[in-house]
């Protein structure tokens, strides 16, 4: 079953580089409604928990360290076919493989500092959205 919501984080590199506003505008111009939005700085514990699915991967430690290196924006986004379409809007995980005009092509520097996260399934979109937002924080 597909839902009409996905979850995103604008990562520390994009926030530090002053790209958060442009990225949010890019998302809205792509047809997404921002249902929930939060500016926050993850603790090591929270970042480790969020990315627990990658805990056995060699890049896990660096990923957690990077994600706690500065504040992020977390958001729930709504649009038809939200998850699949958003993966196209952000482009490939490795920015060197991201198509022209995608957010990672425009704003990301490396596979670690890749500007933005997007949920990879409807199930994970719900889990990740619930990780950051209570029901009364969604509009
Ligand atoms: P994200 O979509 O947030 O999900 C996991 C993150 O791990 C990914 O973006 C990348 O920033 C990071 N990462 C680092 N190395 C790799 C890799 N080899 N494969 C996948 N993700 C990686």
PDB file of C-alpha atoms and ligand atoms in Angstrom:
ATOM      1  CA  UNK A   1       0.000   0.000   0.000  1.00  0.00           C
ATOM      2  CA  UNK A   2       1.295   3.492  -0.780  1.00  0.00           C
ATOM      3  CA  UNK A   3       0.611   6.467   1.464  1.00  0.00           C
ATOM      4  CA  UNK A   4       0.831  10.155   0.633  1.00  0.00           C
ATOM      5  CA  UNK A   5       3.477  11.055   3.215  1.00  0.00           C
ATOM      6  CA  UNK A   6       7.243  10.876   3.459  1.00  0.00           C
ATOM      7  CA  UNK A   7       9.832  12.037   5.977  1.00  0.00           C
ATOM      8  CA  UNK A   8      12.934  14.143   5.354  1.00  0.00           C
ATOM      9  CA  UNK A   9      15.895  15.663   7.187  1.00  0.00           C
ATOM     10  CA  UNK A  10      17.932  18.558   5.839  1.00  0.00           C
ATOM     11  CA  UNK A  11      21.321  17.424   7.102  1.00  0.00           C
ATOM     12  CA  UNK A  12      24.001  19.393   9.033  1.00  0.00           C
ATOM     13  CA  UNK A  13      26.100  20.154   5.933  1.00  0.00           C
ATOM     14  CA  UNK A  14      23.209  21.818   4.104  1.00  0.00           C
ATOM     15  CA  UNK A  15      22.140  23.777   7.201  1.00  0.00           C
ATOM     16  CA  UNK A  16      25.729  24.937   7.890  1.00  0.00           C
ATOM     17  CA  UNK A  17      26.167  25.995   4.252  1.00  0.00           C
ATOM     18  CA  UNK A  18      23.018  28.141   4.388  1.00  0.00           C
ATOM     19  CA  UNK A  19      21.108  25.954   1.918  1.00  0.00           C
ATOM     20  CA  UNK A  20      18.158  24.969   4.128  1.00  0.00           C
ATOM     21  CA  UNK A  21      15.825  27.699   2.845  1.00  0.00           C
ATOM     22  CA  UNK A  22      16.579  26.948  -0.810  1.00  0.00           C
ATOM     23  CA  UNK A  23      16.093  23.212  -0.210  1.00  0.00           C
ATOM     24  CA  UNK A  24      12.752  23.748   1.547  1.00  0.00           C
ATOM     25  CA  UNK A  25      11.618  25.943  -1.343  1.00  0.00           C
ATOM     26  CA  UNK A  26      12.751  23.277  -3.839  1.00  0.00           C
ATOM     27  CA  UNK A  27      10.639  20.707  -1.957  1.00  0.00           C
ATOM     28  CA  UNK A  28       7.575  22.977  -1.927  1.00  0.00           C
ATOM     29  CA  UNK A  29       8.030  23.814  -5.631  1.00  0.00           C
ATOM     30  CA  UNK A  30       8.099  20.043  -6.303  1.00  0.00           C
ATOM     31  CA  UNK A  31       4.520  19.914  -5.009  1.00  0.00           C
ATOM     32  CA  UNK A  32       4.959  18.875  -1.375  1.00  0.00           C
ATOM     33  CA  UNK A  33       2.973  20.314   1.511  1.00  0.00           C
ATOM     34  CA  UNK A  34       4.973  20.619   4.750  1.00  0.00           C
ATOM     35  CA  UNK A  35       2.833  18.820   7.342  1.00  0.00           C
ATOM     36  CA  UNK A  36       5.355  19.060  10.226  1.00  0.00           C
ATOM     37  CA  UNK A  37       8.683  20.888  10.613  1.00  0.00           C
ATOM     38  CA  UNK A  38      11.283  20.980  13.388  1.00  0.00           C
ATOM     39  CA  UNK A  39      14.742  22.589  13.781  1.00  0.00           C
ATOM     40  CA  UNK A  40      16.721  20.402  16.157  1.00  0.00           C
ATOM     41  CA  UNK A  41      20.177  19.092  17.058  1.00  0.00           C
ATOM     42  CA  UNK A  42      20.308  15.293  17.423  1.00  0.00           C
ATOM     43  CA  UNK A  43      22.108  13.707  20.353  1.00  0.00           C
ATOM     44  CA  UNK A  44      24.444  10.767  19.643  1.00  0.00           C
ATOM     45  CA  UNK A  45      21.892   8.478  21.240  1.00  0.00           C
ATOM     46  CA  UNK A  46      19.010   9.731  19.090  1.00  0.00           C
ATOM     47  CA  UNK A  47      21.063   9.675  15.865  1.00  0.00           C
ATOM     48  CA  UNK A  48      22.254   6.142  16.639  1.00  0.00           C
ATOM     49  CA  UNK A  49      18.677   5.056  17.236  1.00  0.00           C
ATOM     50  CA  UNK A  50      17.389   6.718  14.056  1.00  0.00           C
ATOM     51  CA  UNK A  51      20.024   4.956  11.936  1.00  0.00           C
ATOM     52  CA  UNK A  52      19.981   1.672  13.916  1.00  0.00           C
ATOM     53  CA  UNK A  53      19.102  -0.184  10.705  1.00  0.00           C
ATOM     54  CA  UNK A  54      22.659   0.652   9.502  1.00  0.00           C
ATOM     55  CA  UNK A  55      24.397  -0.295  12.778  1.00  0.00           C
ATOM     56  CA  UNK A  56      26.311  -3.176  11.186  1.00  0.00           C
ATOM     57  CA  UNK A  57      27.458  -1.130   8.182  1.00  0.00           C
ATOM     58  CA  UNK A  58      31.062   0.172   8.074  1.00  0.00           C
ATOM     59  CA  UNK A  59      29.855   3.768   7.669  1.00  0.00           C
ATOM     60  CA  UNK A  60      27.574   3.752  10.751  1.00  0.00           C
ATOM     61  CA  UNK A  61      29.969   5.471  13.189  1.00  0.00           C
ATOM     62  CA  UNK A  62      30.870   8.231  10.708  1.00  0.00           C
ATOM     63  CA  UNK A  63      27.196   8.649   9.811  1.00  0.00           C
ATOM     64  CA  UNK A  64      26.184   9.178  13.453  1.00  0.00           C
ATOM     65  CA  UNK A  65      29.117  11.563  14.047  1.00  0.00           C
ATOM     66  CA  UNK A  66      28.164  13.561  10.985  1.00  0.00           C
ATOM     67  CA  UNK A  67      24.481  13.729  11.901  1.00  0.00           C
ATOM     68  CA  UNK A  68      25.299  15.196  15.337  1.00  0.00           C
ATOM     69  CA  UNK A  69      27.831  17.710  13.962  1.00  0.00           C
ATOM     70  CA  UNK A  70      25.202  20.467  13.762  1.00  0.00           C
ATOM     71  CA  UNK A  71      21.480  21.190  13.729  1.00  0.00           C
ATOM     72  CA  UNK A  72      19.092  19.715  11.179  1.00  0.00           C
ATOM     73  CA  UNK A  73      15.577  20.347   9.922  1.00  0.00           C
ATOM     74  CA  UNK A  74      13.207  17.381  10.164  1.00  0.00           C
ATOM     75  CA  UNK A  75       9.909  17.388   8.266  1.00  0.00           C
ATOM     76  CA  UNK A  76       6.920  15.317   7.239  1.00  0.00           C
ATOM     77  CA  UNK A  77       5.852  16.001   3.649  1.00  0.00           C
ATOM     78  CA  UNK A  78       2.616  15.259   1.841  1.00  0.00           C
ATOM     79  CA  UNK A  79       1.885  14.651  -1.840  1.00  0.00           C
ATOM     80  CA  UNK A  80       0.515  11.816  -3.974  1.00  0.00           C
ATOM     81  CA  UNK A  81       3.095   9.011  -4.266  1.00  0.00           C
ATOM     82  CA  UNK A  82       5.215  10.922  -1.732  1.00  0.00           C
ATOM     83  CA  UNK A  83       7.990   8.406  -0.983  1.00  0.00           C
ATOM     84  CA  UNK A  84       8.842   7.360  -4.536  1.00  0.00           C
ATOM     85  CA  UNK A  85       8.594  10.845  -6.025  1.00  0.00           C
ATOM     86  CA  UNK A  86      10.717  12.339  -3.226  1.00  0.00           C
ATOM     87  CA  UNK A  87      13.551   9.879  -3.948  1.00  0.00           C
ATOM     88  CA  UNK A  88      13.559  11.322  -7.489  1.00  0.00           C
ATOM     89  CA  UNK A  89      13.520  14.908  -6.167  1.00  0.00           C
ATOM     90  CA  UNK A  90      16.564  14.302  -3.921  1.00  0.00           C
ATOM     91  CA  UNK A  91      18.572  12.090  -6.330  1.00  0.00           C
ATOM     92  CA  UNK A  92      21.013   9.238  -5.701  1.00  0.00           C
ATOM     93  CA  UNK A  93      22.578   8.752  -2.230  1.00  0.00           C
ATOM     94  CA  UNK A  94      26.001   9.455  -3.710  1.00  0.00           C
ATOM     95  CA  UNK A  95      25.820  13.007  -5.115  1.00  0.00           C
ATOM     96  CA  UNK A  96      28.310  12.126  -7.866  1.00  0.00           C
ATOM     97  CA  UNK A  97      25.582   9.825  -9.225  1.00  0.00           C
ATOM     98  CA  UNK A  98      22.664  12.221  -8.622  1.00  0.00           C
ATOM     99  CA  UNK A  99      20.839  13.471 -11.719  1.00  0.00           C
ATOM    100  CA  UNK A 100      21.140  17.135 -12.718  1.00  0.00           C
ATOM    101  CA  UNK A 101      18.635  19.337 -10.915  1.00  0.00           C
ATOM    102  CA  UNK A 102      18.125  16.992  -7.965  1.00  0.00           C
ATOM    103  CA  UNK A 103      18.719  18.346  -4.456  1.00  0.00           C
ATOM    104  CA  UNK A 104      21.831  16.228  -3.927  1.00  0.00           C
ATOM    105  CA  UNK A 105      23.195  17.221  -7.329  1.00  0.00           C
ATOM    106  CA  UNK A 106      22.662  20.888  -6.476  1.00  0.00           C
ATOM    107  CA  UNK A 107      23.642  20.970  -2.787  1.00  0.00           C
ATOM    108  CA  UNK A 108      25.546  17.814  -1.675  1.00  0.00           C
ATOM    109  CA  UNK A 109      29.295  17.322  -1.582  1.00  0.00           C
ATOM    110  CA  UNK A 110      29.854  13.636  -0.666  1.00  0.00           C
ATOM    111  CA  UNK A 111      28.036  10.409   0.227  1.00  0.00           C
ATOM    112  CA  UNK A 112      28.304  11.346   3.927  1.00  0.00           C
ATOM    113  CA  UNK A 113      27.557  15.043   3.601  1.00  0.00           C
ATOM    114  CA  UNK A 114      24.717  14.419   1.155  1.00  0.00           C
ATOM    115  CA  UNK A 115      22.459  17.328   2.205  1.00  0.00           C
ATOM    116  CA  UNK A 116      19.196  15.481   2.684  1.00  0.00           C
ATOM    117  CA  UNK A 117      17.526  12.268   3.815  1.00  0.00           C
ATOM    118  CA  UNK A 118      14.376  10.788   2.312  1.00  0.00           C
ATOM    119  CA  UNK A 119      12.480   7.736   3.551  1.00  0.00           C
ATOM    120  CA  UNK A 120      12.916   4.638   1.389  1.00  0.00           C
ATOM    121  CA  UNK A 121       9.463   3.091   1.982  1.00  0.00           C
ATOM    122  CA  UNK A 122       6.002   3.995   3.270  1.00  0.00           C
ATOM    123  CA  UNK A 123       6.640   1.881   6.351  1.00  0.00           C
ATOM    124  CA  UNK A 124       9.878   3.713   7.156  1.00  0.00           C
ATOM    125  CA  UNK A 125       8.272   7.088   6.405  1.00  0.00           C
ATOM    126  CA  UNK A 126       5.730   6.402   9.151  1.00  0.00           C
ATOM    127  CA  UNK A 127       8.369   5.119  11.604  1.00  0.00           C
ATOM    128  CA  UNK A 128      10.702   8.065  10.938  1.00  0.00           C
ATOM    129  CA  UNK A 129       7.921  10.651  11.129  1.00  0.00           C
ATOM    130  CA  UNK A 130       6.793   9.185  14.454  1.00  0.00           C
ATOM    131  CA  UNK A 131      10.401   9.324  15.701  1.00  0.00           C
ATOM    132  CA  UNK A 132      10.389  13.135  15.490  1.00  0.00           C
ATOM    133  CA  UNK A 133       6.788  14.290  15.716  1.00  0.00           C
ATOM    134  CA  UNK A 134       3.826  13.887  18.043  1.00  0.00           C
ATOM    135  CA  UNK A 135       0.322  13.889  16.529  1.00  0.00           C
ATOM    136  CA  UNK A 136      -0.311  17.445  17.720  1.00  0.00           C
ATOM    137  CA  UNK A 137       2.765  18.696  15.831  1.00  0.00           C
ATOM    138  CA  UNK A 138       1.319  17.784  12.389  1.00  0.00           C
ATOM    139  CA  UNK A 139      -0.961  20.163  10.490  1.00  0.00           C
TER     140      UNK A 139
HETATM  141  P1  LIG B   1      20.570   8.557   4.156  1.00  0.00           P
HETATM  142  O1  LIG B   1      19.554   8.592   3.075  1.00  0.00           O
HETATM  143  O2  LIG B   1      20.389   9.526   5.260  1.00  0.00           O
HETATM  144  O3  LIG B   1      20.674   7.077   4.793  1.00  0.00           O
HETATM  145  C1  LIG B   1      21.866   6.557   5.331  1.00  0.00           C
HETATM  146  C2  LIG B   1      23.055   7.438   5.078  1.00  0.00           C
HETATM  147  O4  LIG B   1      24.308   6.806   5.235  1.00  0.00           O
HETATM  148  C3  LIG B   1      23.037   7.883   3.638  1.00  0.00           C
HETATM  149  O5  LIG B   1      21.997   8.826   3.475  1.00  0.00           O
HETATM  150  C4  LIG B   1      24.463   8.401   3.451  1.00  0.00           C
HETATM  151  O6  LIG B   1      24.597   9.769   3.804  1.00  0.00           O
HETATM  152  C5  LIG B   1      25.259   7.572   4.477  1.00  0.00           C
HETATM  153  N1  LIG B   1      26.213   6.669   3.825  1.00  0.00           N
HETATM  154  C6  LIG B   1      27.558   6.737   3.943  1.00  0.00           C
HETATM  155  N2  LIG B   1      28.149   5.750   3.222  1.00  0.00           N
HETATM  156  C7  LIG B   1      27.149   5.050   2.626  1.00  0.00           C
HETATM  157  C8  LIG B   1      27.108   3.917   1.747  1.00  0.00           C
HETATM  158  N3  LIG B   1      28.223   3.300   1.342  1.00  0.00           N
HETATM  159  N4  LIG B   1      25.895   3.463   1.330  1.00  0.00           N
HETATM  160  C9  LIG B   1      24.751   4.064   1.754  1.00  0.00           C
HETATM  161  N5  LIG B   1      24.729   5.142   2.581  1.00  0.00           N
HETATM  162  C10 LIG B   1      25.914   5.632   3.010  1.00  0.00           C
END
